[in-house]
Amino acid sequence: MSNGYSCEIEIDGDVVRRRPPAGPAIFPSYDLELEARVINAVRVPAPRPARYADGVLTMPFVAGPIPADFTPLDPWLQGLPDDAARRRVWESTIDTIAAIHREPLVDGLRVGLTAELDYWAGYLEWMGDAPDDLRRAFGWCCTHAPLANEPAPVLLWGDVRFGNIVYDEATLSPKAVLDWEMVSAGPAAMDVAWLTALDQVGRDLSGLSVPGFGGRDEALTRLGCHADGFDWYEIFALVRASAIATRIGLLKGKTREQPTLTAALQRIG
């Protein structure tokens, strides 16, 4: 059993069981029944069939490499034969994200930017002791939200990271998309910005990137997102990531400056 502030995970042979954390948590609530319905509904690779009963989400175990959160130093990516192989990982991942956005919506999702802003306003109140700078950055997001030009909602994976994917070593493509805790519906730019903004923070801090991986502009083009107005989505992604990181810090009794919040404040000016 792996216990933490997110879901508790138990791997028993070829079965994975997930439960909400028994104690303090990262999120106010965990809708594992909704996650099961999404996993079973999507056509992209996912750990199906997912079953929910008595507070437990049960899924098949999917074997394969999962990149580390900091992809430039991931041993599997580093060990691939060349940049062309790493390029295949990147392209297949971006294409999988695009495929998620073409999936039908399921009942029970929060939908649209207004619902998303309301959720994160409630999150800041629930977490307690949110830093003034975080509240200021979130206030900026609320004031500048592009509600008048909001596109039609699509299915959003939410926590868009290479580290939430099991890869097929033969095809170098996603074998299973994991961790649907932040699933919702809204503009596709929400997912894309989570990927690009957090990646840029890592690049700025380390000066490192994965050879063969595409950059922000190419990801936008491949995913059909317009660069105009995309800055807001990236700042909102940085603010949401900062809220989660701050919550984790509070649970651990460690308060420190979050690089994502610093990046958001620099862009707000």
mmCIF file of N, CA and C in Angstrom, residues 115-226:
data_model
loop_
_atom_site.group_PDB
_atom_site.id
_atom_site.type_symbol
_atom_site.label_atom_id
_atom_site.label_comp_id
_atom_site.label_asym_id
_atom_site.label_seq_id
_atom_site.Cartn_x
_atom_site.Cartn_y
_atom_site.Cartn_z
ATOM 1 N N ALA A 115 -17.184 27.472 -13.685
ATOM 2 C CA ALA A 115 -17.190 26.380 -12.706
ATOM 3 C C ALA A 115 -15.777 26.107 -12.212
ATOM 4 N N GLU A 116 -14.780 26.222 -13.103
ATOM 5 C CA GLU A 116 -13.397 25.968 -12.717
ATOM 6 C C GLU A 116 -12.904 27.034 -11.734
ATOM 7 N N LEU A 117 -13.214 28.283 -12.020
ATOM 8 C CA LEU A 117 -12.816 29.369 -11.117
ATOM 9 C C LEU A 117 -13.508 29.216 -9.760
ATOM 10 N N ASP A 118 -14.779 28.837 -9.779
ATOM 11 C CA ASP A 118 -15.508 28.623 -8.519
ATOM 12 C C ASP A 118 -14.861 27.493 -7.714
ATOM 13 N N TYR A 119 -14.454 26.418 -8.409
ATOM 14 C CA TYR A 119 -13.831 25.298 -7.710
ATOM 15 C C TYR A 119 -12.552 25.748 -7.018
ATOM 16 N N TRP A 120 -11.701 26.492 -7.729
ATOM 17 C CA TRP A 120 -10.425 26.878 -7.149
ATOM 18 C C TRP A 120 -10.565 27.985 -6.112
ATOM 19 N N ALA A 121 -11.594 28.783 -6.206
ATOM 20 C CA ALA A 121 -11.883 29.733 -5.120
ATOM 21 C C ALA A 121 -12.221 28.962 -3.847
ATOM 22 N N GLY A 122 -13.043 27.924 -4.003
ATOM 23 C CA GLY A 122 -13.358 27.083 -2.857
ATOM 24 C C GLY A 122 -12.153 26.329 -2.346
ATOM 25 N N TYR A 123 -11.276 25.943 -3.252
ATOM 26 C CA TYR A 123 -10.059 25.221 -2.860
ATOM 27 C C TYR A 123 -9.191 26.099 -1.962
ATOM 28 N N LEU A 124 -8.997 27.367 -2.340
ATOM 29 C CA LEU A 124 -8.160 28.257 -1.535
ATOM 30 C C LEU A 124 -8.748 28.451 -0.135
ATOM 31 N N GLU A 125 -10.067 28.529 -0.064
ATOM 32 C CA GLU A 125 -10.697 28.681 1.258
ATOM 33 C C GLU A 125 -10.562 27.395 2.066
ATOM 34 N N TRP A 126 -10.717 26.263 1.412
ATOM 35 C CA TRP A 126 -10.642 24.974 2.104
ATOM 36 C C TRP A 126 -9.242 24.694 2.622
ATOM 37 N N MET A 127 -8.211 25.016 1.823
ATOM 38 C CA MET A 127 -6.845 24.661 2.212
ATOM 39 C C MET A 127 -6.375 25.441 3.430
ATOM 40 N N GLY A 128 -6.843 26.678 3.592
ATOM 41 C CA GLY A 128 -6.437 27.487 4.737
ATOM 42 C C GLY A 128 -5.023 28.023 4.585
ATOM 43 N N ASP A 129 -4.786 29.201 5.151
ATOM 44 C CA ASP A 129 -3.438 29.802 5.177
ATOM 45 C C ASP A 129 -2.841 29.970 3.787
ATOM 46 N N ALA A 130 -3.671 30.252 2.788
ATOM 47 C CA ALA A 130 -3.140 30.505 1.452
ATOM 48 C C ALA A 130 -2.358 31.816 1.466
ATOM 49 N N PRO A 131 -1.145 31.845 0.937
ATOM 50 C CA PRO A 131 -0.346 33.075 0.940
ATOM 51 C C PRO A 131 -1.043 34.206 0.204
ATOM 52 N N ASP A 132 -0.776 35.431 0.635
ATOM 53 C CA ASP A 132 -1.392 36.598 -0.008
ATOM 54 C C ASP A 132 -1.065 36.657 -1.493
ATOM 55 N N ASP A 133 0.179 36.317 -1.860
ATOM 56 C CA ASP A 133 0.560 36.360 -3.271
ATOM 57 C C ASP A 133 -0.237 35.360 -4.093
ATOM 58 N N LEU A 134 -0.558 34.214 -3.514
ATOM 59 C CA LEU A 134 -1.352 33.223 -4.223
ATOM 60 C C LEU A 134 -2.771 33.739 -4.422
ATOM 61 N N ARG A 135 -3.327 34.353 -3.382
ATOM 62 C CA ARG A 135 -4.673 34.922 -3.509
ATOM 63 C C ARG A 135 -4.692 36.059 -4.529
ATOM 64 N N ARG A 136 -3.632 36.848 -4.550
ATOM 65 C CA ARG A 136 -3.558 37.950 -5.508
ATOM 66 C C ARG A 136 -3.489 37.411 -6.934
ATOM 67 N N ALA A 137 -2.675 36.381 -7.139
ATOM 68 C CA ALA A 137 -2.555 35.805 -8.473
ATOM 69 C C ALA A 137 -3.875 35.176 -8.913
ATOM 70 N N PHE A 138 -4.551 34.507 -7.992
ATOM 71 C CA PHE A 138 -5.847 33.920 -8.346
ATOM 72 C C PHE A 138 -6.863 35.018 -8.647
ATOM 73 N N GLY A 139 -6.835 36.103 -7.882
ATOM 74 C CA GLY A 139 -7.729 37.225 -8.151
ATOM 75 C C GLY A 139 -7.510 37.788 -9.547
ATOM 76 N N TRP A 140 -6.238 37.850 -9.968
ATOM 77 C CA TRP A 140 -5.932 38.309 -11.325
ATOM 78 C C TRP A 140 -6.570 37.381 -12.344
ATOM 79 N N CYS A 141 -6.475 36.080 -12.109
ATOM 80 C CA CYS A 141 -7.072 35.111 -13.031
ATOM 81 C C CYS A 141 -8.585 35.319 -13.136
ATOM 82 N N CYS A 142 -9.230 35.569 -12.023
ATOM 83 C CA CYS A 142 -10.678 35.793 -12.041
ATOM 84 C C CYS A 142 -11.029 37.057 -12.820
ATOM 85 N N THR A 143 -10.269 38.119 -12.594
ATOM 86 C CA THR A 143 -10.548 39.400 -13.240
ATOM 87 C C THR A 143 -10.320 39.346 -14.750
ATOM 88 N N HIS A 144 -9.323 38.585 -15.181
ATOM 89 C CA HIS A 144 -8.937 38.567 -16.588
ATOM 90 C C HIS A 144 -9.408 37.311 -17.330
ATOM 91 N N ALA A 145 -10.241 36.500 -16.721
ATOM 92 C CA ALA A 145 -10.688 35.261 -17.363
ATOM 93 C C ALA A 145 -11.401 35.556 -18.682
ATOM 94 N N PRO A 146 -11.059 34.823 -19.740
ATOM 95 C CA PRO A 146 -11.647 35.079 -21.065
ATOM 96 C C PRO A 146 -13.033 34.450 -21.228
ATOM 97 N N LEU A 147 -13.953 34.831 -20.344
ATOM 98 C CA LEU A 147 -15.267 34.184 -20.331
ATOM 99 C C LEU A 147 -16.078 34.510 -21.579
ATOM 100 N N ALA A 148 -15.886 35.714 -22.122
ATOM 101 C CA ALA A 148 -16.694 36.120 -23.270
ATOM 102 C C ALA A 148 -16.340 35.339 -24.527
ATOM 103 N N ASN A 149 -15.108 34.845 -24.601
ATOM 104 C CA ASN A 149 -14.656 34.128 -25.795
ATOM 105 C C ASN A 149 -14.400 32.652 -25.518
ATOM 106 N N GLU A 150 -15.074 32.109 -24.529
ATOM 107 C CA GLU A 150 -14.816 30.720 -24.146
ATOM 108 C C GLU A 150 -15.300 29.753 -25.217
ATOM 109 N N PRO A 151 -14.431 28.849 -25.669
ATOM 110 C CA PRO A 151 -14.852 27.874 -26.685
ATOM 111 C C PRO A 151 -15.709 26.767 -26.081
ATOM 112 N N ALA A 152 -16.245 25.932 -26.945
ATOM 113 C CA ALA A 152 -17.052 24.803 -26.480
ATOM 114 C C ALA A 152 -16.202 23.883 -25.608
ATOM 115 N N PRO A 153 -16.782 23.327 -24.545
ATOM 116 C CA PRO A 153 -15.998 22.478 -23.641
ATOM 117 C C PRO A 153 -15.648 21.137 -24.269
ATOM 118 N N VAL A 154 -14.475 20.644 -23.901
ATOM 119 C CA VAL A 154 -14.039 19.299 -24.277
ATOM 120 C C VAL A 154 -13.669 18.554 -22.999
ATOM 121 N N LEU A 155 -13.503 17.256 -23.100
ATOM 122 C CA LEU A 155 -13.048 16.471 -21.956
ATOM 123 C C LEU A 155 -11.608 16.856 -21.630
ATOM 124 N N LEU A 156 -11.354 17.190 -20.377
ATOM 125 C CA LEU A 156 -10.017 17.577 -19.920
ATOM 126 C C LEU A 156 -9.475 16.503 -18.999
ATOM 127 N N TRP A 157 -8.294 16.020 -19.313
ATOM 128 C CA TRP A 157 -7.611 15.040 -18.462
ATOM 129 C C TRP A 157 -7.273 15.674 -17.123
ATOM 130 N N GLY A 158 -6.769 16.890 -17.138
ATOM 131 C CA GLY A 158 -6.514 17.624 -15.897
ATOM 132 C C GLY A 158 -5.053 17.671 -15.523
ATOM 133 N N ASP A 159 -4.501 16.549 -15.096
ATOM 134 C CA ASP A 159 -3.104 16.503 -14.652
ATOM 135 C C ASP A 159 -2.243 15.970 -15.794
ATOM 136 N N VAL A 160 -2.027 16.823 -16.788
ATOM 137 C CA VAL A 160 -1.382 16.420 -18.041
ATOM 138 C C VAL A 160 0.130 16.395 -17.846
ATOM 139 N N ARG A 161 0.665 15.197 -17.639
ATOM 140 C CA ARG A 161 2.109 15.043 -17.417
ATOM 141 C C ARG A 161 2.571 13.720 -18.020
ATOM 142 N N PHE A 162 3.796 13.721 -18.517
ATOM 143 C CA PHE A 162 4.385 12.473 -19.013
ATOM 144 C C PHE A 162 4.464 11.448 -17.880
ATOM 145 N N GLY A 163 4.631 11.931 -16.650
ATOM 146 C CA GLY A 163 4.729 11.050 -15.498
ATOM 147 C C GLY A 163 3.421 10.414 -15.090
ATOM 148 N N ASN A 164 2.343 10.723 -15.794
ATOM 149 C CA ASN A 164 1.051 10.080 -15.546
ATOM 150 C C ASN A 164 0.664 9.143 -16.686
ATOM 151 N N ILE A 165 1.676 8.655 -17.404
ATOM 152 C CA ILE A 165 1.426 7.768 -18.535
ATOM 153 C C ILE A 165 2.334 6.548 -18.442
ATOM 154 N N VAL A 166 1.762 5.373 -18.688
ATOM 155 C CA VAL A 166 2.549 4.153 -18.881
ATOM 156 C C VAL A 166 2.783 4.016 -20.382
ATOM 157 N N TYR A 167 4.039 3.808 -20.773
ATOM 158 C CA TYR A 167 4.383 3.746 -22.194
ATOM 159 C C TYR A 167 4.634 2.315 -22.658
ATOM 160 N N ASP A 168 4.363 2.090 -23.924
ATOM 161 C CA ASP A 168 4.677 0.832 -24.589
ATOM 162 C C ASP A 168 6.111 0.949 -25.097
ATOM 163 N N GLU A 169 6.986 0.084 -24.639
ATOM 164 C CA GLU A 169 8.399 0.185 -25.008
ATOM 165 C C GLU A 169 8.635 -0.122 -26.490
ATOM 166 N N ALA A 170 7.747 -0.867 -27.104
ATOM 167 C CA ALA A 170 7.928 -1.207 -28.513
ATOM 168 C C ALA A 170 7.497 -0.060 -29.428
ATOM 169 N N THR A 171 6.346 0.539 -29.135
ATOM 170 C CA THR A 171 5.812 1.582 -30.013
ATOM 171 C C THR A 171 6.171 2.988 -29.551
ATOM 172 N N LEU A 172 6.649 3.110 -28.287
ATOM 173 C CA LEU A 172 6.978 4.411 -27.690
ATOM 174 C C LEU A 172 5.763 5.330 -27.643
ATOM 175 N N SER A 173 4.609 4.727 -27.459
ATOM 176 C CA SER A 173 3.355 5.475 -27.368
ATOM 177 C C SER A 173 2.637 5.115 -26.071
ATOM 178 N N PRO A 174 1.680 5.952 -25.634
ATOM 179 C CA PRO A 174 0.975 5.666 -24.385
ATOM 180 C C PRO A 174 0.275 4.311 -24.394
ATOM 181 N N LYS A 175 0.498 3.580 -23.336
ATOM 182 C CA LYS A 175 -0.151 2.288 -23.133
ATOM 183 C C LYS A 175 -1.326 2.434 -22.164
ATOM 184 N N ALA A 176 -1.226 3.427 -21.264
ATOM 185 C CA ALA A 176 -2.317 3.716 -20.345
ATOM 186 C C ALA A 176 -2.155 5.125 -19.804
ATOM 187 N N VAL A 177 -3.211 5.919 -19.920
ATOM 188 C CA VAL A 177 -3.253 7.255 -19.325
ATOM 189 C C VAL A 177 -3.793 7.098 -17.906
ATOM 190 N N LEU A 178 -3.017 7.561 -16.928
ATOM 191 C CA LEU A 178 -3.353 7.376 -15.517
ATOM 192 C C LEU A 178 -3.778 8.697 -14.874
ATOM 193 N N ASP A 179 -4.264 8.590 -13.649
ATOM 194 C CA ASP A 179 -4.517 9.731 -12.764
ATOM 195 C C ASP A 179 -5.496 10.727 -13.367
ATOM 196 N N TRP A 180 -6.775 10.414 -13.222
ATOM 197 C CA TRP A 180 -7.849 11.264 -13.726
ATOM 198 C C TRP A 180 -8.502 12.057 -12.593
ATOM 199 N N GLU A 181 -7.774 12.287 -11.511
ATOM 200 C CA GLU A 181 -8.352 12.978 -10.348
ATOM 201 C C GLU A 181 -8.841 14.378 -10.675
ATOM 202 N N MET A 182 -8.182 15.054 -11.625
ATOM 203 C CA MET A 182 -8.519 16.433 -11.939
ATOM 204 C C MET A 182 -9.376 16.539 -13.194
ATOM 205 N N VAL A 183 -10.011 15.455 -13.608
ATOM 206 C CA VAL A 183 -10.812 15.457 -14.823
ATOM 207 C C VAL A 183 -11.957 16.472 -14.725
ATOM 208 N N SER A 184 -12.214 17.154 -15.828
ATOM 209 C CA SER A 184 -13.308 18.121 -15.895
ATOM 210 C C SER A 184 -13.614 18.342 -17.369
ATOM 211 N N ALA A 185 -14.371 19.394 -17.669
ATOM 212 C CA ALA A 185 -14.650 19.760 -19.053
ATOM 213 C C ALA A 185 -14.493 21.264 -19.188
ATOM 214 N N GLY A 186 -13.907 21.680 -20.306
ATOM 215 C CA GLY A 186 -13.675 23.101 -20.522
ATOM 216 C C GLY A 186 -12.847 23.317 -21.764
ATOM 217 N N PRO A 187 -12.274 24.507 -21.925
ATOM 218 C CA PRO A 187 -11.443 24.771 -23.099
ATOM 219 C C PRO A 187 -10.230 23.836 -23.148
ATOM 220 N N ALA A 188 -9.908 23.351 -24.340
ATOM 221 C CA ALA A 188 -8.751 22.463 -24.495
ATOM 222 C C ALA A 188 -7.476 23.127 -23.997
ATOM 223 N N ALA A 189 -7.410 24.445 -24.078
ATOM 224 C CA ALA A 189 -6.215 25.178 -23.637
ATOM 225 C C ALA A 189 -5.907 24.945 -22.165
ATOM 226 N N MET A 190 -6.893 24.541 -21.377
ATOM 227 C CA MET A 190 -6.632 24.252 -19.959
ATOM 228 C C MET A 190 -5.621 23.116 -19.834
ATOM 229 N N ASP A 191 -5.821 22.038 -20.572
ATOM 230 C CA ASP A 191 -4.904 20.901 -20.536
ATOM 231 C C ASP A 191 -3.548 21.267 -21.127
ATOM 232 N N VAL A 192 -3.580 21.933 -22.276
ATOM 233 C CA VAL A 192 -2.340 22.255 -22.976
ATOM 234 C C VAL A 192 -1.469 23.170 -22.119
ATOM 235 N N ALA A 193 -2.087 24.152 -21.478
ATOM 236 C CA ALA A 193 -1.345 25.107 -20.660
ATOM 237 C C ALA A 193 -0.730 24.442 -19.441
ATOM 238 N N TRP A 194 -1.406 23.467 -18.864
ATOM 239 C CA TRP A 194 -0.838 22.738 -17.714
ATOM 240 C C TRP A 194 0.474 22.069 -18.121
ATOM 241 N N LEU A 195 0.484 21.487 -19.317
ATOM 242 C CA LEU A 195 1.689 20.824 -19.809
ATOM 243 C C LEU A 195 2.789 21.837 -20.122
ATOM 244 N N THR A 196 2.460 22.873 -20.887
ATOM 245 C CA THR A 196 3.495 23.795 -21.357
ATOM 246 C C THR A 196 4.019 24.704 -20.256
ATOM 247 N N ALA A 197 3.144 25.190 -19.385
ATOM 248 C CA ALA A 197 3.580 26.133 -18.350
ATOM 249 C C ALA A 197 4.482 25.454 -17.327
ATOM 250 N N LEU A 198 4.107 24.256 -16.889
ATOM 251 C CA LEU A 198 4.922 23.563 -15.896
ATOM 252 C C LEU A 198 6.241 23.098 -16.505
ATOM 253 N N ASP A 199 6.200 22.723 -17.794
ATOM 254 C CA ASP A 199 7.434 22.348 -18.476
ATOM 255 C C ASP A 199 8.387 23.541 -18.554
ATOM 256 N N GLN A 200 7.853 24.718 -18.826
ATOM 257 C CA GLN A 200 8.704 25.898 -18.941
ATOM 258 C C GLN A 200 9.340 26.261 -17.608
ATOM 259 N N VAL A 201 8.605 26.096 -16.513
ATOM 260 C CA VAL A 201 9.185 26.359 -15.191
ATOM 261 C C VAL A 201 10.379 25.439 -14.960
ATOM 262 N N GLY A 202 10.232 24.162 -15.295
ATOM 263 C CA GLY A 202 11.345 23.225 -15.145
ATOM 264 C C GLY A 202 12.532 23.599 -16.006
ATOM 265 N N ARG A 203 12.268 24.030 -17.229
ATOM 266 C CA ARG A 203 13.358 24.446 -18.117
ATOM 267 C C ARG A 203 14.077 25.673 -17.566
ATOM 268 N N ASP A 204 13.293 26.635 -17.064
ATOM 269 C CA ASP A 204 13.896 27.867 -16.550
ATOM 270 C C ASP A 204 14.760 27.596 -15.325
ATOM 271 N N LEU A 205 14.315 26.685 -14.469
ATOM 272 C CA LEU A 205 15.047 26.395 -13.239
ATOM 273 C C LEU A 205 16.314 25.586 -13.503
ATOM 274 N N SER A 206 16.239 24.664 -14.459
ATOM 275 C CA SER A 206 17.338 23.723 -14.665
ATOM 276 C C SER A 206 18.179 24.005 -15.903
ATOM 277 N N GLY A 207 17.599 24.697 -16.861
ATOM 278 C CA GLY A 207 18.280 24.865 -18.137
ATOM 279 C C GLY A 207 18.287 23.601 -18.971
ATOM 280 N N LEU A 208 17.474 22.600 -18.575
ATOM 281 C CA LEU A 208 17.468 21.304 -19.253
ATOM 282 C C LEU A 208 16.144 21.058 -19.956
ATOM 283 N N SER A 209 16.192 20.295 -21.017
ATOM 284 C CA SER A 209 14.999 19.823 -21.699
ATOM 285 C C SER A 209 15.305 18.436 -22.262
ATOM 286 N N VAL A 210 14.299 17.778 -22.753
ATOM 287 C CA VAL A 210 14.482 16.438 -23.309
ATOM 288 C C VAL A 210 14.824 16.561 -24.791
ATOM 289 N N PRO A 211 15.995 16.100 -25.210
ATOM 290 C CA PRO A 211 16.349 16.151 -26.638
ATOM 291 C C PRO A 211 15.328 15.387 -27.471
ATOM 292 N N GLY A 212 14.843 16.037 -28.517
ATOM 293 C CA GLY A 212 13.848 15.399 -29.373
ATOM 294 C C GLY A 212 12.431 15.852 -29.087
ATOM 295 N N PHE A 213 12.168 16.350 -27.872
ATOM 296 C CA PHE A 213 10.836 16.827 -27.532
ATOM 297 C C PHE A 213 10.561 18.161 -28.237
ATOM 298 N N GLY A 214 9.314 18.372 -28.624
ATOM 299 C CA GLY A 214 8.908 19.644 -29.194
ATOM 300 C C GLY A 214 8.702 20.689 -28.111
ATOM 301 N N GLY A 215 8.585 21.929 -28.522
ATOM 302 C CA GLY A 215 8.407 23.031 -27.597
ATOM 303 C C GLY A 215 6.971 23.513 -27.538
ATOM 304 N N ARG A 216 6.779 24.614 -26.848
ATOM 305 C CA ARG A 216 5.449 25.177 -26.612
ATOM 306 C C ARG A 216 4.703 25.465 -27.909
ATOM 307 N N ASP A 217 5.341 26.196 -28.826
ATOM 308 C CA ASP A 217 4.649 26.600 -30.046
ATOM 309 C C ASP A 217 4.236 25.395 -30.884
ATOM 310 N N GLU A 218 5.094 24.392 -30.935
ATOM 311 C CA GLU A 218 4.751 23.204 -31.704
ATOM 312 C C GLU A 218 3.611 22.429 -31.049
ATOM 313 N N ALA A 219 3.610 22.390 -29.718
ATOM 314 C CA ALA A 219 2.510 21.720 -29.016
ATOM 315 C C ALA A 219 1.188 22.433 -29.291
ATOM 316 N N LEU A 220 1.210 23.758 -29.273
ATOM 317 C CA LEU A 220 -0.006 24.517 -29.561
ATOM 318 C C LEU A 220 -0.519 24.202 -30.965
ATOM 319 N N THR A 221 0.392 24.194 -31.931
ATOM 320 C CA THR A 221 -0.004 23.923 -33.308
ATOM 321 C C THR A 221 -0.571 22.513 -33.454
ATOM 322 N N ARG A 222 0.120 21.542 -32.866
ATOM 323 C CA ARG A 222 -0.300 20.145 -33.010
ATOM 324 C C ARG A 222 -1.639 19.892 -32.311
ATOM 325 N N LEU A 223 -1.908 20.655 -31.248
ATOM 326 C CA LEU A 223 -3.146 20.470 -30.490
ATOM 327 C C LEU A 223 -4.244 21.435 -30.923
ATOM 328 N N GLY A 224 -3.953 22.262 -31.918
ATOM 329 C CA GLY A 224 -4.983 23.144 -32.460
ATOM 330 C C GLY A 224 -5.372 24.287 -31.559
ATOM 331 N N CYS A 225 -4.457 24.745 -30.711
ATOM 332 C CA CYS A 225 -4.731 25.872 -29.817
ATOM 333 C C CYS A 225 -4.134 27.149 -30.401
ATOM 334 N N HIS A 226 -4.854 28.254 -30.255
ATOM 335 C CA HIS A 226 -4.361 29.538 -30.730
ATOM 336 C C HIS A 226 -3.461 30.176 -29.673
#
